[in-house]
mmCIF file of C-alpha atoms and ligand atoms in Angstrom:
data_model
loop_
_atom_site.group_PDB
_atom_site.id
_atom_site.type_symbol
_atom_site.label_atom_id
_atom_site.label_comp_id
_atom_site.label_asym_id
_atom_site.label_seq_id
_atom_site.Cartn_x
_atom_site.Cartn_y
_atom_site.Cartn_z
ATOM 1 C CA MET A 1 -34.136 13.167 75.441
ATOM 2 C CA ALA A 2 -30.516 12.069 75.726
ATOM 3 C CA ALA A 3 -28.920 12.526 79.123
ATOM 4 C CA ARG A 4 -26.270 15.222 79.301
ATOM 5 C CA SER A 5 -22.748 14.117 79.895
ATOM 6 C CA GLU A 6 -19.395 15.848 79.989
ATOM 7 C CA GLY A 7 -18.310 16.998 76.573
ATOM 8 C CA THR A 8 -21.783 17.338 75.081
ATOM 9 C CA ILE A 9 -22.596 20.280 72.837
ATOM 10 C CA GLY A 10 -24.762 21.843 75.593
ATOM 11 C CA GLN A 11 -21.671 22.269 77.706
ATOM 12 C CA GLU A 12 -19.622 24.108 75.126
ATOM 13 C CA GLY A 13 -21.437 27.414 75.579
ATOM 14 C CA ILE A 14 -21.155 27.087 79.353
ATOM 15 C CA ILE A 15 -17.454 26.343 79.199
ATOM 16 C CA LEU A 16 -16.926 29.381 76.963
ATOM 17 C CA THR A 17 -18.367 31.639 79.680
ATOM 18 C CA ASN A 18 -15.123 31.042 81.546
ATOM 19 C CA ASP A 19 -13.119 32.445 78.634
ATOM 20 C CA ASP A 20 -15.419 35.462 78.542
ATOM 21 C CA ALA A 21 -15.069 36.122 82.268
ATOM 22 C CA SER A 22 -11.293 35.650 82.156
ATOM 23 C CA VAL A 23 -10.840 38.062 79.253
ATOM 24 C CA CYS A 24 -12.929 40.702 81.061
ATOM 25 C CA LYS A 25 -10.890 40.276 84.248
ATOM 26 C CA LEU A 26 -7.597 40.508 82.361
ATOM 27 C CA SER A 27 -8.756 43.714 80.667
ATOM 28 C CA ALA A 28 -9.743 45.251 84.026
ATOM 29 C CA VAL A 29 -6.428 44.218 85.588
ATOM 30 C CA ARG A 30 -4.454 45.717 82.662
ATOM 31 C CA HIS A 31 -6.372 48.958 83.151
ATOM 32 C CA GLY A 32 -5.266 49.085 86.775
ATOM 33 C CA TYR A 33 -8.557 48.258 88.534
ATOM 34 C CA TRP A 34 -6.951 45.702 90.835
ATOM 35 C CA GLN A 35 -3.639 43.870 91.167
ATOM 36 C CA ASP A 36 -3.473 40.328 89.816
ATOM 37 C CA PRO A 37 -0.023 39.263 88.641
ATOM 38 C CA PHE A 38 -1.318 35.712 88.065
ATOM 39 C CA ILE A 39 -4.153 36.137 85.606
ATOM 40 C CA SER A 40 -1.925 36.736 82.567
ATOM 41 C CA HIS A 41 -0.410 33.260 83.129
ATOM 42 C CA LEU A 42 -3.856 31.741 82.681
ATOM 43 C CA VAL A 43 -5.397 33.962 80.017
ATOM 44 C CA ARG A 44 -3.515 34.506 76.791
ATOM 45 C CA GLN A 45 -6.123 36.359 74.774
ATOM 46 C CA TYR A 46 -6.295 40.111 75.371
ATOM 47 C CA GLU A 47 -9.228 42.260 74.330
ATOM 48 C CA ARG A 48 -9.954 45.731 75.658
ATOM 49 C CA LYS A 49 -13.335 45.880 77.386
ATOM 50 C CA ALA A 50 -15.558 48.896 78.113
ATOM 51 C CA PRO A 51 -15.322 50.898 81.370
ATOM 52 C CA GLU A 52 -18.770 49.598 82.433
ATOM 53 C CA ILE A 53 -17.478 46.027 82.234
ATOM 54 C CA HIS A 54 -14.343 46.927 84.184
ATOM 55 C CA ARG A 55 -16.319 48.546 87.002
ATOM 56 C CA GLY A 56 -18.822 45.695 87.192
ATOM 57 C CA TYR A 57 -16.014 43.156 87.451
ATOM 58 C CA TYR A 58 -14.187 45.293 89.981
ATOM 59 C CA ALA A 59 -17.214 45.311 92.302
ATOM 60 C CA ARG A 60 -17.698 41.552 91.854
ATOM 61 C CA VAL A 61 -14.075 40.490 92.303
ATOM 62 C CA MET A 62 -13.482 42.776 95.278
ATOM 63 C CA ALA A 63 -16.716 41.746 97.021
ATOM 64 C CA VAL A 64 -15.956 38.017 96.662
ATOM 65 C CA GLN A 65 -12.332 38.473 97.755
ATOM 66 C CA ARG A 66 -13.263 40.613 100.770
ATOM 67 C CA LEU A 67 -15.987 38.198 101.908
ATOM 68 C CA THR A 68 -13.483 35.344 101.625
ATOM 69 C CA GLU A 69 -10.873 37.284 103.615
ATOM 70 C CA ALA A 70 -13.504 38.150 106.241
ATOM 71 C CA PHE A 71 -14.493 34.477 106.526
ATOM 72 C CA LEU A 72 -10.867 33.318 106.835
ATOM 73 C CA ALA A 73 -10.163 35.977 109.460
ATOM 74 C CA ARG A 74 -13.240 34.888 111.426
ATOM 75 C CA CYS A 75 -12.624 31.124 111.190
ATOM 76 C CA GLY A 76 -8.837 30.834 111.436
ATOM 77 C CA ALA A 77 -6.163 28.880 109.603
ATOM 78 C CA ASP A 78 -8.119 25.605 109.617
ATOM 79 C CA ALA A 79 -10.683 27.132 107.271
ATOM 80 C CA GLN A 80 -11.114 25.834 103.725
ATOM 81 C CA VAL A 81 -12.248 27.327 100.419
ATOM 82 C CA LEU A 82 -14.349 25.356 97.924
ATOM 83 C CA ASN A 83 -14.678 27.089 94.553
ATOM 84 C CA LEU A 84 -17.476 25.580 92.417
ATOM 85 C CA GLY A 85 -17.079 26.181 88.677
ATOM 86 C CA ALA A 86 -13.807 27.954 89.447
ATOM 87 C CA GLY A 87 -12.820 28.513 85.820
ATOM 88 C CA PHE A 88 -9.497 30.392 85.601
ATOM 89 C CA ASP A 89 -10.057 32.212 88.874
ATOM 90 C CA THR A 90 -6.803 33.247 90.576
ATOM 91 C CA LEU A 91 -8.134 33.731 94.106
ATOM 92 C CA TYR A 92 -5.898 30.989 95.573
ATOM 93 C CA TRP A 93 -2.757 32.827 94.442
ATOM 94 C CA ARG A 94 -4.097 36.267 95.381
ATOM 95 C CA LEU A 95 -4.946 35.118 98.916
ATOM 96 C CA LYS A 96 -1.575 33.437 99.343
ATOM 97 C CA SER A 97 0.319 36.493 98.192
ATOM 98 C CA ALA A 98 -1.743 38.631 100.602
ATOM 99 C CA GLY A 99 -0.608 36.350 103.455
ATOM 100 C CA CYS A 100 -4.071 34.837 104.128
ATOM 101 C CA ARG A 101 -4.004 31.503 105.897
ATOM 102 C CA PHE A 102 -6.239 28.525 105.153
ATOM 103 C CA SER A 103 -5.847 24.748 105.272
ATOM 104 C CA ASN A 104 -7.202 23.785 101.866
ATOM 105 C CA PHE A 105 -8.396 25.398 98.639
ATOM 106 C CA VAL A 106 -10.415 23.195 96.263
ATOM 107 C CA GLU A 107 -11.376 24.147 92.710
ATOM 108 C CA LEU A 108 -13.899 22.127 90.678
ATOM 109 C CA ASP A 109 -14.943 22.553 87.069
ATOM 110 C CA PHE A 110 -15.593 20.542 83.904
ATOM 111 C CA SER A 111 -12.534 18.595 82.763
ATOM 112 C CA ALA A 112 -12.232 20.736 79.606
ATOM 113 C CA VAL A 113 -11.581 23.715 81.897
ATOM 114 C CA THR A 114 -9.442 22.060 84.591
ATOM 115 C CA ALA A 115 -7.219 20.444 81.924
ATOM 116 C CA ARG A 116 -6.406 23.890 80.497
ATOM 117 C CA LYS A 117 -5.881 25.384 83.942
ATOM 118 C CA LEU A 118 -3.590 22.503 84.850
ATOM 119 C CA MET A 119 -1.456 23.061 81.723
ATOM 120 C CA ALA A 120 -1.112 26.760 82.511
ATOM 121 C CA ILE A 121 -0.163 26.037 86.129
ATOM 122 C CA GLN A 122 2.468 23.511 85.073
ATOM 123 C CA ARG A 123 3.916 25.980 82.577
ATOM 124 C CA GLN A 124 4.324 28.760 85.135
ATOM 125 C CA LYS A 125 6.775 28.477 87.973
ATOM 126 C CA GLY A 126 5.147 31.519 89.582
ATOM 127 C CA LEU A 127 1.907 29.530 89.987
ATOM 128 C CA MET A 128 3.525 26.231 91.015
ATOM 129 C CA THR A 129 5.728 27.730 93.730
ATOM 130 C CA ALA A 130 2.708 28.963 95.690
ATOM 131 C CA PHE A 131 1.720 25.431 96.671
ATOM 132 C CA LYS A 132 2.405 24.611 100.273
ATOM 133 C CA SER A 133 3.983 21.190 100.168
ATOM 134 C CA ASP A 134 5.983 20.359 103.256
ATOM 135 C CA GLU A 135 6.256 16.845 101.948
ATOM 136 C CA GLY A 136 7.296 18.284 98.613
ATOM 137 C CA GLU A 137 4.605 16.376 96.796
ATOM 138 C CA VAL A 138 2.430 17.735 94.003
ATOM 139 C CA ARG A 139 0.447 14.999 92.257
ATOM 140 C CA VAL A 140 -0.816 15.607 88.764
ATOM 141 C CA GLY A 141 -3.550 13.439 87.245
ATOM 142 C CA ARG A 142 -5.867 13.612 84.256
ATOM 143 C CA ALA A 143 -7.020 17.228 84.372
ATOM 144 C CA ALA A 144 -6.347 17.241 88.129
ATOM 145 C CA LEU A 145 -3.692 18.547 90.475
ATOM 146 C CA HIS A 146 -3.305 17.746 94.170
ATOM 147 C CA ALA A 147 -0.910 19.700 96.398
ATOM 148 C CA GLU A 148 -1.036 19.991 100.157
ATOM 149 C CA ASP A 149 -3.277 23.049 100.343
ATOM 150 C CA TYR A 150 -4.545 23.274 96.743
ATOM 151 C CA HIS A 151 -6.630 20.814 94.718
ATOM 152 C CA LEU A 152 -7.951 21.184 91.192
ATOM 153 C CA ALA A 153 -10.357 18.458 90.059
ATOM 154 C CA PRO A 154 -12.585 17.780 87.045
ATOM 155 C CA VAL A 155 -16.229 17.063 87.757
ATOM 156 C CA ASP A 156 -19.696 17.820 86.486
ATOM 157 C CA LEU A 157 -21.324 19.529 89.478
ATOM 158 C CA ALA A 158 -24.676 18.137 88.367
ATOM 159 C CA ARG A 159 -23.503 14.620 89.221
ATOM 160 C CA LEU A 160 -23.603 14.442 92.974
ATOM 161 C CA ALA A 161 -21.961 11.030 93.312
ATOM 162 C CA ASP A 162 -18.964 12.329 91.312
ATOM 163 C CA VAL A 163 -18.836 15.524 93.364
ATOM 164 C CA ARG A 164 -18.694 13.496 96.593
ATOM 165 C CA THR A 165 -15.808 11.432 95.215
ATOM 166 C CA ALA A 166 -13.996 14.551 94.005
ATOM 167 C CA LEU A 167 -14.344 16.249 97.395
ATOM 168 C CA GLU A 168 -12.857 13.197 99.088
ATOM 169 C CA GLU A 169 -9.965 13.100 96.629
ATOM 170 C CA CYS A 170 -9.425 16.796 97.312
ATOM 171 C CA CYS A 171 -9.290 16.128 101.090
ATOM 172 C CA LEU A 172 -12.114 18.566 101.899
ATOM 173 C CA ARG A 173 -12.871 18.090 105.602
ATOM 174 C CA PRO A 174 -16.559 18.446 106.549
ATOM 175 C CA ASP A 175 -15.615 19.293 110.155
ATOM 176 C CA ARG A 176 -13.597 22.373 109.119
ATOM 177 C CA PRO A 177 -15.200 25.777 108.440
ATOM 178 C CA THR A 178 -15.657 26.120 104.685
ATOM 179 C CA ILE A 179 -16.435 29.025 102.415
ATOM 180 C CA VAL A 180 -18.128 27.855 99.206
ATOM 181 C CA LEU A 181 -17.833 30.154 96.170
ATOM 182 C CA ALA A 182 -20.141 29.948 93.168
ATOM 183 C CA GLU A 183 -19.569 32.793 90.719
ATOM 184 C CA CYS A 184 -21.923 32.556 87.721
ATOM 185 C CA VAL A 185 -22.220 28.772 88.004
ATOM 186 C CA LEU A 186 -25.464 27.603 89.609
ATOM 187 C CA VAL A 187 -27.584 29.314 86.946
ATOM 188 C CA TYR A 188 -26.299 26.797 84.383
ATOM 189 C CA MET A 189 -27.499 23.818 86.429
ATOM 190 C CA GLU A 190 -30.935 22.205 86.321
ATOM 191 C CA SER A 191 -32.822 23.225 89.499
ATOM 192 C CA ARG A 192 -33.041 19.665 90.774
ATOM 193 C CA ALA A 193 -29.299 18.960 90.410
ATOM 194 C CA CYS A 194 -28.505 22.328 91.978
ATOM 195 C CA HIS A 195 -30.833 21.580 94.900
ATOM 196 C CA GLU A 196 -29.150 18.212 95.465
ATOM 197 C CA LEU A 197 -25.700 19.801 95.444
ATOM 198 C CA LEU A 198 -26.679 22.611 97.840
ATOM 199 C CA SER A 199 -28.491 20.158 100.156
ATOM 200 C CA HIS A 200 -25.468 17.899 100.207
ATOM 201 C CA LEU A 201 -23.164 20.779 101.142
ATOM 202 C CA ALA A 202 -25.576 22.045 103.824
ATOM 203 C CA SER A 203 -25.962 18.609 105.375
ATOM 204 C CA THR A 204 -22.303 17.575 105.342
ATOM 205 C CA LEU A 205 -20.371 20.775 106.097
ATOM 206 C CA ARG A 206 -20.714 21.667 109.766
ATOM 207 C CA THR A 207 -19.835 25.347 109.446
ATOM 208 C CA ALA A 208 -20.199 26.882 106.013
ATOM 209 C CA TYR A 209 -20.656 30.216 104.262
ATOM 210 C CA LEU A 210 -21.699 30.269 100.630
ATOM 211 C CA VAL A 211 -21.137 33.205 98.274
ATOM 212 C CA ASN A 212 -23.160 33.032 95.069
ATOM 213 C CA TYR A 213 -22.790 35.712 92.384
ATOM 214 C CA GLU A 214 -25.196 35.792 89.457
ATOM 215 C CA MET A 215 -28.271 37.436 87.943
ATOM 216 C CA VAL A 216 -31.092 38.565 90.254
ATOM 217 C CA GLY A 217 -34.369 40.259 89.369
ATOM 218 C CA VAL A 218 -34.638 38.964 85.819
ATOM 219 C CA ASP A 219 -38.437 38.952 85.796
ATOM 220 C CA ASP A 220 -38.656 42.546 84.515
ATOM 221 C CA ARG A 221 -38.227 43.758 80.926
ATOM 222 C CA PHE A 222 -34.513 44.577 81.271
ATOM 223 C CA GLY A 223 -33.893 41.227 82.945
ATOM 224 C CA GLN A 224 -35.657 39.355 80.159
ATOM 225 C CA ILE A 225 -33.431 41.053 77.560
ATOM 226 C CA LEU A 226 -30.373 40.125 79.598
ATOM 227 C CA VAL A 227 -31.468 36.488 79.706
ATOM 228 C CA GLN A 228 -32.166 36.445 75.949
ATOM 229 C CA ASN A 229 -28.666 37.846 75.303
ATOM 230 C CA VAL A 230 -26.967 35.121 77.326
ATOM 231 C CA ARG A 231 -29.114 32.408 75.733
ATOM 232 C CA GLY A 232 -28.264 33.879 72.331
ATOM 233 C CA ARG A 233 -24.611 33.112 73.059
ATOM 234 C CA GLY A 234 -25.425 29.395 73.252
ATOM 235 C CA CYS A 235 -25.937 29.074 77.000
ATOM 236 C CA ASP A 236 -28.924 27.270 78.335
ATOM 237 C CA LEU A 237 -29.727 28.961 81.642
ATOM 238 C CA ALA A 238 -31.342 25.867 83.118
ATOM 239 C CA GLY A 239 -31.524 27.329 86.621
ATOM 240 C CA ILE A 240 -32.748 30.823 85.714
ATOM 241 C CA GLU A 241 -35.945 30.559 87.786
ATOM 242 C CA ALA A 242 -33.931 30.974 90.959
ATOM 243 C CA CYS A 243 -32.769 34.356 89.618
ATOM 244 C CA ASN A 244 -36.225 35.930 89.420
ATOM 245 C CA SER A 245 -35.977 37.881 92.664
ATOM 246 C CA ASP A 246 -34.118 38.236 95.968
ATOM 247 C CA GLN A 247 -36.709 35.886 97.484
ATOM 248 C CA THR A 248 -36.181 33.110 94.903
ATOM 249 C CA GLN A 249 -32.417 33.386 95.338
ATOM 250 C CA MET A 250 -32.614 33.117 99.146
ATOM 251 C CA GLN A 251 -35.214 30.345 98.987
ATOM 252 C CA ARG A 252 -32.860 28.289 96.808
ATOM 253 C CA PHE A 253 -30.489 28.056 99.808
ATOM 254 C CA THR A 254 -32.866 28.025 102.794
ATOM 255 C CA GLY A 255 -34.946 25.382 100.958
ATOM 256 C CA ALA A 256 -31.797 23.241 100.704
ATOM 257 C CA GLY A 257 -31.089 23.299 104.448
ATOM 258 C CA TRP A 258 -28.961 26.455 104.857
ATOM 259 C CA ASP A 259 -29.787 28.380 108.075
ATOM 260 C CA ASP A 260 -30.456 31.697 106.378
ATOM 261 C CA ALA A 261 -29.474 33.846 103.374
ATOM 262 C CA LYS A 262 -29.360 37.454 102.199
ATOM 263 C CA VAL A 263 -28.830 39.294 98.920
ATOM 264 C CA TRP A 264 -26.863 42.409 97.964
ATOM 265 C CA ARG A 265 -27.626 43.759 94.499
ATOM 266 C CA MET A 266 -24.469 44.806 92.664
ATOM 267 C CA ASP A 267 -25.533 48.454 92.198
ATOM 268 C CA VAL A 268 -25.605 48.642 96.000
ATOM 269 C CA VAL A 269 -22.249 46.874 96.233
ATOM 270 C CA LEU A 270 -20.727 49.397 93.801
ATOM 271 C CA ARG A 271 -22.240 52.366 95.663
ATOM 272 C CA ARG A 272 -20.966 51.072 99.015
ATOM 273 C CA LEU A 273 -17.368 50.669 97.860
ATOM 274 C CA PRO A 274 -14.971 52.711 100.014
ATOM 275 C CA SER A 275 -14.774 56.271 98.654
ATOM 276 C CA ALA A 276 -11.009 55.903 98.072
ATOM 277 C CA ASP A 277 -11.782 52.954 95.717
ATOM 278 C CA VAL A 278 -14.357 55.000 93.823
ATOM 279 C CA ARG A 279 -12.034 58.019 93.421
ATOM 280 C CA ARG A 280 -9.239 55.749 92.190
ATOM 281 C CA MET A 281 -11.573 54.109 89.635
ATOM 282 C CA GLU A 282 -12.751 57.464 88.396
ATOM 283 C CA ARG A 283 -9.162 58.492 87.704
ATOM 284 C CA LEU A 284 -8.506 55.309 85.681
ATOM 285 C CA GLU A 285 -10.963 56.032 82.887
ATOM 286 C CA LEU A 286 -14.081 58.059 82.157
ATOM 287 C CA LEU A 287 -17.505 56.489 82.372
ATOM 288 C CA ASP A 288 -20.221 58.399 80.477
ATOM 289 C CA GLU A 289 -23.237 56.234 81.145
ATOM 290 C CA MET A 290 -23.365 55.622 84.889
ATOM 291 C CA ASP A 291 -27.161 55.080 84.734
ATOM 292 C CA ILE A 292 -26.786 52.229 82.261
ATOM 293 C CA LEU A 293 -24.155 50.581 84.420
ATOM 294 C CA LEU A 294 -26.351 50.865 87.521
ATOM 295 C CA GLN A 295 -29.344 49.414 85.653
ATOM 296 C CA LEU A 296 -27.234 46.450 84.577
ATOM 297 C CA LEU A 297 -25.810 45.947 88.064
ATOM 298 C CA GLU A 298 -29.302 46.048 89.611
ATOM 299 C CA HIS A 299 -29.829 42.765 87.774
ATOM 300 C CA TYR A 300 -26.858 41.013 89.330
ATOM 301 C CA GLY A 301 -26.299 40.218 92.965
ATOM 302 C CA ILE A 302 -24.381 38.389 95.629
ATOM 303 C CA THR A 303 -26.435 35.970 97.659
ATOM 304 C CA VAL A 304 -24.796 34.678 100.806
ATOM 305 C CA ALA A 305 -26.067 31.714 102.826
ATOM 306 C CA TRP A 306 -24.654 30.157 105.971
ATOM 307 C CA ARG A 307 -24.637 27.187 108.317
ATOM 308 C CA ASP A 308 -23.466 28.430 111.679
ATOM 309 C CA PRO A 309 -24.330 25.991 114.504
ATOM 310 C CA ASP A 310 -21.537 27.349 116.736
ATOM 311 C CA GLY A 311 -22.677 30.976 116.529
ATOM 312 C CA LEU A 312 -19.593 32.428 114.802
ATOM 313 C CA GLY A 313 -21.706 35.306 113.494
ATOM 314 C CA LEU A 314 -21.300 34.355 109.832
ATOM 315 C CA GLY A 315 -24.505 36.179 108.954
ATOM 316 C CA GLU A 316 -22.785 39.456 109.898
ATOM 317 C CA LEU A 317 -19.833 39.125 107.500
ATOM 318 C CA ASP A 318 -19.569 42.038 105.089
ATOM 319 C CA TYR A 319 -17.720 42.758 101.855
ATOM 320 C CA THR A 320 -16.779 46.361 102.631
HETATM 321 C C1 SAM B 1 -18.983 32.226 83.997
HETATM 322 S S1 SAM B 1 -17.748 31.020 84.305
HETATM 323 C C2 SAM B 1 -17.166 31.638 85.863
HETATM 324 C C3 SAM B 1 -15.823 31.139 86.227
HETATM 325 C C4 SAM B 1 -15.332 31.635 87.602
HETATM 326 N N1 SAM B 1 -16.222 31.195 88.647
HETATM 327 C C5 SAM B 1 -15.249 33.137 87.590
HETATM 328 O O1 SAM B 1 -16.042 33.805 88.243
HETATM 329 O O2 SAM B 1 -14.381 33.653 86.881
HETATM 330 C C6 SAM B 1 -18.718 29.591 84.785
HETATM 331 C C7 SAM B 1 -17.881 28.376 85.117
HETATM 332 O O3 SAM B 1 -18.712 27.375 85.702
HETATM 333 C C8 SAM B 1 -18.393 26.138 85.152
HETATM 334 N N2 SAM B 1 -19.563 25.253 85.260
HETATM 335 C C9 SAM B 1 -20.843 25.537 84.934
HETATM 336 N N3 SAM B 1 -21.631 24.465 85.141
HETATM 337 C C10 SAM B 1 -20.825 23.483 85.626
HETATM 338 C C11 SAM B 1 -21.044 22.135 86.031
HETATM 339 N N4 SAM B 1 -22.252 21.552 85.949
HETATM 340 N N5 SAM B 1 -19.987 21.421 86.453
HETATM 341 C C12 SAM B 1 -18.735 21.969 86.519
HETATM 342 N N6 SAM B 1 -18.471 23.239 86.150
HETATM 343 C C13 SAM B 1 -19.512 23.986 85.707
HETATM 344 C C14 SAM B 1 -18.026 26.470 83.710
HETATM 345 O O4 SAM B 1 -17.277 25.452 83.084
HETATM 346 C C15 SAM B 1 -17.244 27.755 83.881
HETATM 347 O O5 SAM B 1 -15.879 27.541 84.112
#
């Protein structure tokens, strides 16, 4: 079998998942679920999505943002963010506009994705002006951008040697506390490559907190249908075995050298949202089929894992 390399047909379906996610986020933002003045600079296509999709994305985006804010508040301004398979995520700009402090924010993805993100960033002054650059320098390369506290770099996460080089080019400091984000990314990687990546991060980053969002509990009938649907859209879910249960998700991290891990299913995340959030969502649009939404969300989850040798209490961080 031919080895996979960047630009192969197998990657096209995976790369398209970023467009899907971005269009869903834009639709939720336009319907008032959360504020994101940056996303429309990155996503041009608009398509109205269903209320179930909006609520699912709301729970996901808010949980990831709040965990990141909690980590930054706990670890201070030296902390870094590493976003794996970042797609068109706008978290860097949202955190900056909320006044959050961090020393570095690194985004990695396939070059087909980072090249498009780079073009959009260059086109929009509102995105460019966020970069902290005391020395006034923003370097732009082939599908890459390097500013003082923001780095966008093209890499196939399945190629560890390339990831190491990219992290060096992006000035990620292993001695600084780092939150690693992986939203719907690891499931597309072969288990072995994923294990190597997670082991590398666990063994090099001294203090780290990893937030992984993806399917969980796919070994029941509903889960199998979900998996078939995604595969039907041309995506090989090479790492799906890790999504079978809470245990397989946690084992993926603890087996790669992370101290410990835990899982929140997304139906629980949605139910635990502050009541003011829920009332506000209910006023935005009607949702007839709450049971269907909850069944879907039961099959997605946030797994967090941590390396905390200095006892910062990372295992206690919460998204609420
Ligand atoms: C579903 S999208 C999610 C994008 C973003 N994390 C979000 O939540 O909006 C998955 C992203 O992971 C990227 N990705 C998947 N496998 C990758 C790999 N081996 N190397 C680099 N990027 C990868 C895809 O290109 C895509 O941008």
